[in-house]
Each structure stands twice: as structure tokens, then as C-alpha cells.
PDB file of C-alpha atoms in Angstrom:
ATOM      1  CA  UNK A   1     -54.190 135.464   0.166  1.00  0.00           C
ATOM      2  CA  UNK A   2     -57.601 134.620   1.795  1.00  0.00           C
ATOM      3  CA  UNK A   3     -57.929 134.597   5.405  1.00  0.00           C
ATOM      4  CA  UNK A   4     -58.624 130.947   6.552  1.00  0.00           C
ATOM      5  CA  UNK A   5     -61.875 131.826   7.940  1.00  0.00           C
ATOM      6  CA  UNK A   6     -63.675 133.785   5.173  1.00  0.00           C
ATOM      7  CA  UNK A   7     -62.343 130.159   3.220  1.00  0.00           C
ATOM      8  CA  UNK A   8     -63.956 128.398   6.204  1.00  0.00           C
ATOM      9  CA  UNK A   9     -67.047 130.298   5.922  1.00  0.00           C
ATOM     10  CA  UNK A  10     -67.384 130.044   1.807  1.00  0.00           C
ATOM     11  CA  UNK A  11     -66.839 126.420   1.928  1.00  0.00           C
ATOM     12  CA  UNK A  12     -68.771 124.979   4.946  1.00  0.00           C
ATOM     13  CA  UNK A  13     -70.942 127.791   6.786  1.00  0.00           C
ATOM     14  CA  UNK A  14     -72.874 128.652   3.744  1.00  0.00           C
ATOM     15  CA  UNK A  15     -73.600 125.493   2.812  1.00  0.00           C
ATOM     16  CA  UNK A  16     -74.696 124.622   6.459  1.00  0.00           C
ATOM     17  CA  UNK A  17     -76.740 127.379   6.912  1.00  0.00           C
ATOM     18  CA  UNK A  18     -78.279 126.987   3.493  1.00  0.00           C
ATOM     19  CA  UNK A  19     -79.351 123.490   4.486  1.00  0.00           C
ATOM     20  CA  UNK A  20     -80.060 124.206   7.906  1.00  0.00           C
ATOM     21  CA  UNK A  21     -82.104 127.741   7.536  1.00  0.00           C
ATOM     22  CA  UNK A  22     -83.810 126.518   4.428  1.00  0.00           C
ATOM     23  CA  UNK A  23     -82.735 129.340   1.999  1.00  0.00           C
ATOM     24  CA  UNK A  24     -83.333 129.466  -1.509  1.00  0.00           C
ATOM     25  CA  UNK A  25     -80.210 131.448  -2.843  1.00  0.00           C
ATOM     26  CA  UNK A  26     -76.747 131.273  -1.355  1.00  0.00           C
ATOM     27  CA  UNK A  27     -76.592 135.060  -1.532  1.00  0.00           C
ATOM     28  CA  UNK A  28     -79.576 135.046   1.228  1.00  0.00           C
ATOM     29  CA  UNK A  29     -76.778 133.404   4.258  1.00  0.00           C
ATOM     30  CA  UNK A  30     -76.096 136.190   6.084  1.00  0.00           C
ATOM     31  CA  UNK A  31     -72.357 137.306   6.502  1.00  0.00           C
ATOM     32  CA  UNK A  32     -70.436 139.231   8.623  1.00  0.00           C
ATOM     33  CA  UNK A  33     -70.284 142.913   6.946  1.00  0.00           C
ATOM     34  CA  UNK A  34     -67.808 144.649   9.584  1.00  0.00           C
ATOM     35  CA  UNK A  35     -66.461 144.441  13.061  1.00  0.00           C
ATOM     36  CA  UNK A  36     -66.227 147.702  14.786  1.00  0.00           C
ATOM     37  CA  UNK A  37     -63.856 148.435  18.018  1.00  0.00           C
ATOM     38  CA  UNK A  38     -64.742 151.247  20.676  1.00  0.00           C
ATOM     39  CA  UNK A  39     -63.081 152.671  23.609  1.00  0.00           C
ATOM     40  CA  UNK A  40     -64.173 155.379  25.909  1.00  0.00           C
ATOM     41  CA  UNK A  41     -61.442 157.042  28.216  1.00  0.00           C
ATOM     42  CA  UNK A  42     -63.984 158.297  30.640  1.00  0.00           C
ATOM     43  CA  UNK A  43     -62.827 160.497  33.411  1.00  0.00           C
ATOM     44  CA  UNK A  44     -59.318 159.897  33.348  1.00  0.00           C
ATOM     45  CA  UNK A  45     -57.723 163.009  34.742  1.00  0.00           C
ATOM     46  CA  UNK A  46     -55.320 163.333  32.097  1.00  0.00           C
ATOM     47  CA  UNK A  47     -57.536 162.544  28.989  1.00  0.00           C
ATOM     48  CA  UNK A  48     -55.179 163.630  26.208  1.00  0.00           C
ATOM     49  CA  UNK A  49     -52.552 160.706  27.111  1.00  0.00           C
ATOM     50  CA  UNK A  50     -55.033 158.424  27.883  1.00  0.00           C
ATOM     51  CA  UNK A  51     -56.671 158.776  24.588  1.00  0.00           C
ATOM     52  CA  UNK A  52     -52.978 158.825  23.138  1.00  0.00           C
ATOM     53  CA  UNK A  53     -52.771 154.846  25.180  1.00  0.00           C
ATOM     54  CA  UNK A  54     -55.877 154.031  23.977  1.00  0.00           C
ATOM     55  CA  UNK A  55     -54.938 154.614  20.233  1.00  0.00           C
ATOM     56  CA  UNK A  56     -51.864 152.799  20.481  1.00  0.00           C
ATOM     57  CA  UNK A  57     -53.588 149.786  21.906  1.00  0.00           C
ATOM     58  CA  UNK A  58     -56.348 149.531  19.678  1.00  0.00           C
ATOM     59  CA  UNK A  59     -53.284 150.165  16.866  1.00  0.00           C
ATOM     60  CA  UNK A  60     -51.866 146.769  17.855  1.00  0.00           C
ATOM     61  CA  UNK A  61     -54.888 145.261  18.409  1.00  0.00           C
ATOM     62  CA  UNK A  62     -56.465 145.714  15.588  1.00  0.00           C
ATOM     63  CA  UNK A  63     -53.668 146.242  13.038  1.00  0.00           C
ATOM     64  CA  UNK A  64     -55.413 149.439  12.171  1.00  0.00           C
ATOM     65  CA  UNK A  65     -54.934 153.301  13.089  1.00  0.00           C
ATOM     66  CA  UNK A  66     -57.831 154.551  14.999  1.00  0.00           C
ATOM     67  CA  UNK A  67     -59.766 157.257  14.349  1.00  0.00           C
ATOM     68  CA  UNK A  68     -60.465 159.475  17.490  1.00  0.00           C
ATOM     69  CA  UNK A  69     -64.221 160.244  19.103  1.00  0.00           C
ATOM     70  CA  UNK A  70     -64.487 163.711  20.536  1.00  0.00           C
ATOM     71  CA  UNK A  71     -67.158 164.872  22.445  1.00  0.00           C
ATOM     72  CA  UNK A  72     -70.642 166.381  21.398  1.00  0.00           C
ATOM     73  CA  UNK A  73     -71.270 168.992  24.093  1.00  0.00           C
ATOM     74  CA  UNK A  74     -69.323 170.428  27.140  1.00  0.00           C
ATOM     75  CA  UNK A  75     -70.799 168.545  30.115  1.00  0.00           C
ATOM     76  CA  UNK A  76     -69.439 170.062  33.235  1.00  0.00           C
ATOM     77  CA  UNK A  77     -70.378 167.622  35.964  1.00  0.00           C
ATOM     78  CA  UNK A  78     -68.131 165.060  33.936  1.00  0.00           C
ATOM     79  CA  UNK A  79     -65.651 167.458  33.283  1.00  0.00           C
ATOM     80  CA  UNK A  80     -65.789 167.500  29.195  1.00  0.00           C
ATOM     81  CA  UNK A  81     -65.517 170.348  26.778  1.00  0.00           C
ATOM     82  CA  UNK A  82     -67.106 170.214  23.973  1.00  0.00           C
ATOM     83  CA  UNK A  83     -64.566 168.875  21.392  1.00  0.00           C
ATOM     84  CA  UNK A  84     -62.425 167.251  23.564  1.00  0.00           C
ATOM     85  CA  UNK A  85     -60.782 163.464  22.957  1.00  0.00           C
ATOM     86  CA  UNK A  86     -62.691 161.147  24.620  1.00  0.00           C
ATOM     87  CA  UNK A  87     -61.841 157.826  22.795  1.00  0.00           C
ATOM     88  CA  UNK A  88     -60.903 156.014  19.789  1.00  0.00           C
ATOM     89  CA  UNK A  89     -62.570 153.890  17.274  1.00  0.00           C
ATOM     90  CA  UNK A  90     -62.173 151.682  14.292  1.00  0.00           C
ATOM     91  CA  UNK A  91     -64.153 149.837  11.466  1.00  0.00           C
ATOM     92  CA  UNK A  92     -62.755 146.593  10.458  1.00  0.00           C
ATOM     93  CA  UNK A  93     -63.513 145.072   7.211  1.00  0.00           C
ATOM     94  CA  UNK A  94     -62.354 142.626   4.410  1.00  0.00           C
ATOM     95  CA  UNK A  95     -59.308 140.775   5.143  1.00  0.00           C
ATOM     96  CA  UNK A  96     -58.620 142.419   8.484  1.00  0.00           C
ATOM     97  CA  UNK A  97     -62.021 141.408   9.766  1.00  0.00           C
ATOM     98  CA  UNK A  98     -61.501 138.128   9.176  1.00  0.00           C
ATOM     99  CA  UNK A  99     -58.172 137.982  10.389  1.00  0.00           C
ATOM    100  CA  UNK A 100     -59.109 139.608  13.781  1.00  0.00           C
ATOM    101  CA  UNK A 101     -62.296 137.590  14.220  1.00  0.00           C
ATOM    102  CA  UNK A 102     -60.216 134.298  14.019  1.00  0.00           C
ATOM    103  CA  UNK A 103     -57.893 135.375  16.389  1.00  0.00           C
ATOM    104  CA  UNK A 104     -60.629 136.726  18.253  1.00  0.00           C
ATOM    105  CA  UNK A 105     -62.375 132.969  18.584  1.00  0.00           C
ATOM    106  CA  UNK A 106     -59.063 131.128  18.970  1.00  0.00           C
ATOM    107  CA  UNK A 107     -56.696 133.299  20.901  1.00  0.00           C
ATOM    108  CA  UNK A 108     -58.265 136.133  22.791  1.00  0.00           C
ATOM    109  CA  UNK A 109     -61.780 134.962  24.187  1.00  0.00           C
ATOM    110  CA  UNK A 110     -59.987 131.754  25.937  1.00  0.00           C
ATOM    111  CA  UNK A 111     -57.952 134.034  27.668  1.00  0.00           C
ATOM    112  CA  UNK A 112     -60.504 135.620  29.726  1.00  0.00           C
ATOM    113  CA  UNK A 113     -60.790 135.148  33.312  1.00  0.00           C
ATOM    114  CA  UNK A 114     -63.107 132.574  34.102  1.00  0.00           C
ATOM    115  CA  UNK A 115     -64.024 132.126  30.506  1.00  0.00           C
ATOM    116  CA  UNK A 116     -67.283 129.977  30.343  1.00  0.00           C
ATOM    117  CA  UNK A 117     -68.461 131.039  26.855  1.00  0.00           C
ATOM    118  CA  UNK A 118     -70.038 134.570  26.043  1.00  0.00           C
ATOM    119  CA  UNK A 119     -73.404 135.330  26.344  1.00  0.00           C
ATOM    120  CA  UNK A 120     -75.645 134.981  23.323  1.00  0.00           C
ATOM    121  CA  UNK A 121     -78.168 137.274  24.219  1.00  0.00           C
ATOM    122  CA  UNK A 122     -76.582 140.887  23.349  1.00  0.00           C
ATOM    123  CA  UNK A 123     -78.026 140.865  19.632  1.00  0.00           C
ATOM    124  CA  UNK A 124     -79.761 144.015  18.562  1.00  0.00           C
ATOM    125  CA  UNK A 125     -82.977 142.508  17.219  1.00  0.00           C
ATOM    126  CA  UNK A 126     -81.225 142.806  13.693  1.00  0.00           C
ATOM    127  CA  UNK A 127     -78.955 140.254  13.909  1.00  0.00           C
ATOM    128  CA  UNK A 128     -76.027 142.328  15.015  1.00  0.00           C
ATOM    129  CA  UNK A 129     -74.366 141.479  18.264  1.00  0.00           C
ATOM    130  CA  UNK A 130     -72.240 143.966  20.774  1.00  0.00           C
ATOM    131  CA  UNK A 131     -69.508 142.069  23.388  1.00  0.00           C
ATOM    132  CA  UNK A 132     -67.793 144.428  25.857  1.00  0.00           C
ATOM    133  CA  UNK A 133     -64.559 143.557  27.361  1.00  0.00           C
ATOM    134  CA  UNK A 134     -63.460 145.150  30.233  1.00  0.00           C
ATOM    135  CA  UNK A 135     -59.327 144.770  29.900  1.00  0.00           C
ATOM    136  CA  UNK A 136     -56.957 144.928  26.880  1.00  0.00           C
ATOM    137  CA  UNK A 137     -54.593 142.242  28.843  1.00  0.00           C
ATOM    138  CA  UNK A 138     -56.729 139.333  27.494  1.00  0.00           C
ATOM    139  CA  UNK A 139     -55.331 140.616  23.670  1.00  0.00           C
ATOM    140  CA  UNK A 140     -52.100 138.472  23.076  1.00  0.00           C
ATOM    141  CA  UNK A 141     -50.741 141.935  21.115  1.00  0.00           C
ATOM    142  CA  UNK A 142     -50.636 143.961  24.173  1.00  0.00           C
ATOM    143  CA  UNK A 143     -47.304 143.774  26.411  1.00  0.00           C
ATOM    144  CA  UNK A 144     -48.363 143.421  30.084  1.00  0.00           C
ATOM    145  CA  UNK A 145     -45.598 145.552  31.594  1.00  0.00           C
ATOM    146  CA  UNK A 146     -46.496 147.923  29.237  1.00  0.00           C
ATOM    147  CA  UNK A 147     -49.961 148.867  30.458  1.00  0.00           C
ATOM    148  CA  UNK A 148     -49.815 152.296  32.015  1.00  0.00           C
ATOM    149  CA  UNK A 149     -54.018 152.005  32.376  1.00  0.00           C
ATOM    150  CA  UNK A 150     -56.976 148.994  32.238  1.00  0.00           C
ATOM    151  CA  UNK A 151     -58.744 150.242  28.982  1.00  0.00           C
ATOM    152  CA  UNK A 152     -62.404 148.682  27.965  1.00  0.00           C
ATOM    153  CA  UNK A 153     -63.237 147.950  25.022  1.00  0.00           C
ATOM    154  CA  UNK A 154     -66.784 147.509  22.843  1.00  0.00           C
ATOM    155  CA  UNK A 155     -66.336 144.947  19.820  1.00  0.00           C
ATOM    156  CA  UNK A 156     -70.046 145.367  17.748  1.00  0.00           C
ATOM    157  CA  UNK A 157     -70.351 142.541  14.728  1.00  0.00           C
ATOM    158  CA  UNK A 158     -72.388 143.799  12.100  1.00  0.00           C
ATOM    159  CA  UNK A 159     -73.825 140.759  10.196  1.00  0.00           C
ATOM    160  CA  UNK A 160     -76.526 141.299   7.023  1.00  0.00           C
ATOM    161  CA  UNK A 161     -78.819 138.931   9.096  1.00  0.00           C
ATOM    162  CA  UNK A 162     -82.588 140.778   9.460  1.00  0.00           C
ATOM    163  CA  UNK A 163     -83.422 138.487  12.685  1.00  0.00           C
ATOM    164  CA  UNK A 164     -81.102 137.834  15.622  1.00  0.00           C
ATOM    165  CA  UNK A 165     -81.667 133.783  15.599  1.00  0.00           C
ATOM    166  CA  UNK A 166     -79.786 134.486  11.650  1.00  0.00           C
ATOM    167  CA  UNK A 167     -77.324 136.095  13.291  1.00  0.00           C
ATOM    168  CA  UNK A 168     -76.766 133.897  16.153  1.00  0.00           C
ATOM    169  CA  UNK A 169     -76.497 131.169  13.585  1.00  0.00           C
ATOM    170  CA  UNK A 170     -73.580 133.005  11.776  1.00  0.00           C
ATOM    171  CA  UNK A 171     -71.834 133.447  14.778  1.00  0.00           C
ATOM    172  CA  UNK A 172     -72.065 130.075  16.306  1.00  0.00           C
ATOM    173  CA  UNK A 173     -70.974 128.462  12.596  1.00  0.00           C
ATOM    174  CA  UNK A 174     -68.148 130.684  12.219  1.00  0.00           C
ATOM    175  CA  UNK A 175     -67.176 129.033  16.202  1.00  0.00           C
ATOM    176  CA  UNK A 176     -68.186 132.099  18.304  1.00  0.00           C
ATOM    177  CA  UNK A 177     -67.521 130.454  21.289  1.00  0.00           C
ATOM    178  CA  UNK A 178     -71.531 131.353  23.092  1.00  0.00           C
ATOM    179  CA  UNK A 179     -72.223 129.975  26.524  1.00  0.00           C
ATOM    180  CA  UNK A 180     -74.743 126.919  26.297  1.00  0.00           C
ATOM    181  CA  UNK A 181     -77.928 127.346  28.658  1.00  0.00           C
ATOM    182  CA  UNK A 182     -77.646 126.161  32.233  1.00  0.00           C
ATOM    183  CA  UNK A 183     -81.328 124.298  31.916  1.00  0.00           C
ATOM    184  CA  UNK A 184     -81.387 121.238  29.554  1.00  0.00           C
ATOM    185  CA  UNK A 185     -84.690 120.945  27.477  1.00  0.00           C
ATOM    186  CA  UNK A 186     -85.984 117.776  29.856  1.00  0.00           C
ATOM    187  CA  UNK A 187     -85.892 120.394  32.905  1.00  0.00           C
ATOM    188  CA  UNK A 188     -87.100 123.079  30.828  1.00  0.00           C
ATOM    189  CA  UNK A 189     -90.228 121.045  30.124  1.00  0.00           C
ATOM    190  CA  UNK A 190     -90.933 119.585  33.765  1.00  0.00           C
TER     191      UNK A 190
END
């Protein structure tokens, strides 16, 4: 069964963006290629247990088992040895990606404390968007009484858009709750 947001993308977003951006071909319309969820346990004193907790939390949030990130070299100041587990990441594609994005837009992002929308400025110049979340408790899959330590996550939305404006238009059309500019056009002209 096709995810709801994917159907919405095909039926509503593609024709709207084709008309808005003036694409000659529907295959030129940007699409979401993957979502990467990463976390790093930092300078936790019990790093091995922290990585296991991070793996468990990412598994609950995404529905996929993450891969472990290892340090590339030893850094004495950070008490990290080469080859030591320091984080976890998972790449979502296909149906998992569309379902995760749907849950993030409609359920998770409104759970962010003092939520006024997410910043529209975190694009990388190639149409990809990165978002940092500093607490896993906003995800409904995480049980609050079982949280052992606070973990932050990075979400990277990788699109096929060649520019930031096209990537922003795609994510906005999909329902990403971007923060509106505080100044109106009338005030900016004055």
C-alpha cells in the first residue's frame, strides 16, 4: 500500500510545482530521495551503553535498525580511541521515508517546545535541508519514563532539487512547517 504522503506528492505536489516553477517535464520536479537520521553520544562517560541506548531510540523512531558510527582516529582531549563506537545513523528510503516524514510533519514537529515553525535557512546550497533536534522526547514512539539520557538527533532531508529555493518549495508543498518571516513585505520596503 502506498503511503498517504507519497500519494499526495504524486497527485497534488507534482502538478502544483510544475505549474509554479514552469517545468517542461514532470520528471524535472524535485523529489525527496532519502532522509538520514543521525546521533552522536559525545562525551558520555559510559559511551558503550550510550550508543546502545541511541540505537534503541533510533530503532523505535524510524522503524529500522541503525548502523553504528565509529571514530576514525584517537583524540586524547575527548577521551576517544580509534575504532570506538560514538554514534548511530539510519537512512530511510521509499515507504519508510514517506511514513517517517508524514509522522514528523503532522505529529512530531508540533510536540517541539515553543514551536513556531522550523527555520527555513538550513539548506546546504544544493536543495538539501538539515534539522537538529536536541531532545528525543518529542517523538511519540519514545516512552518518557524509559529515557535514560537526553539524545539529540540530526535529520537530513536529501532532495533532487538543484537549488535551495526549489528544495524549499518542495518541502513546503509537502507540508513542512517552515517559520514565516517576521517582517512583512510592506515593512521591508519602507
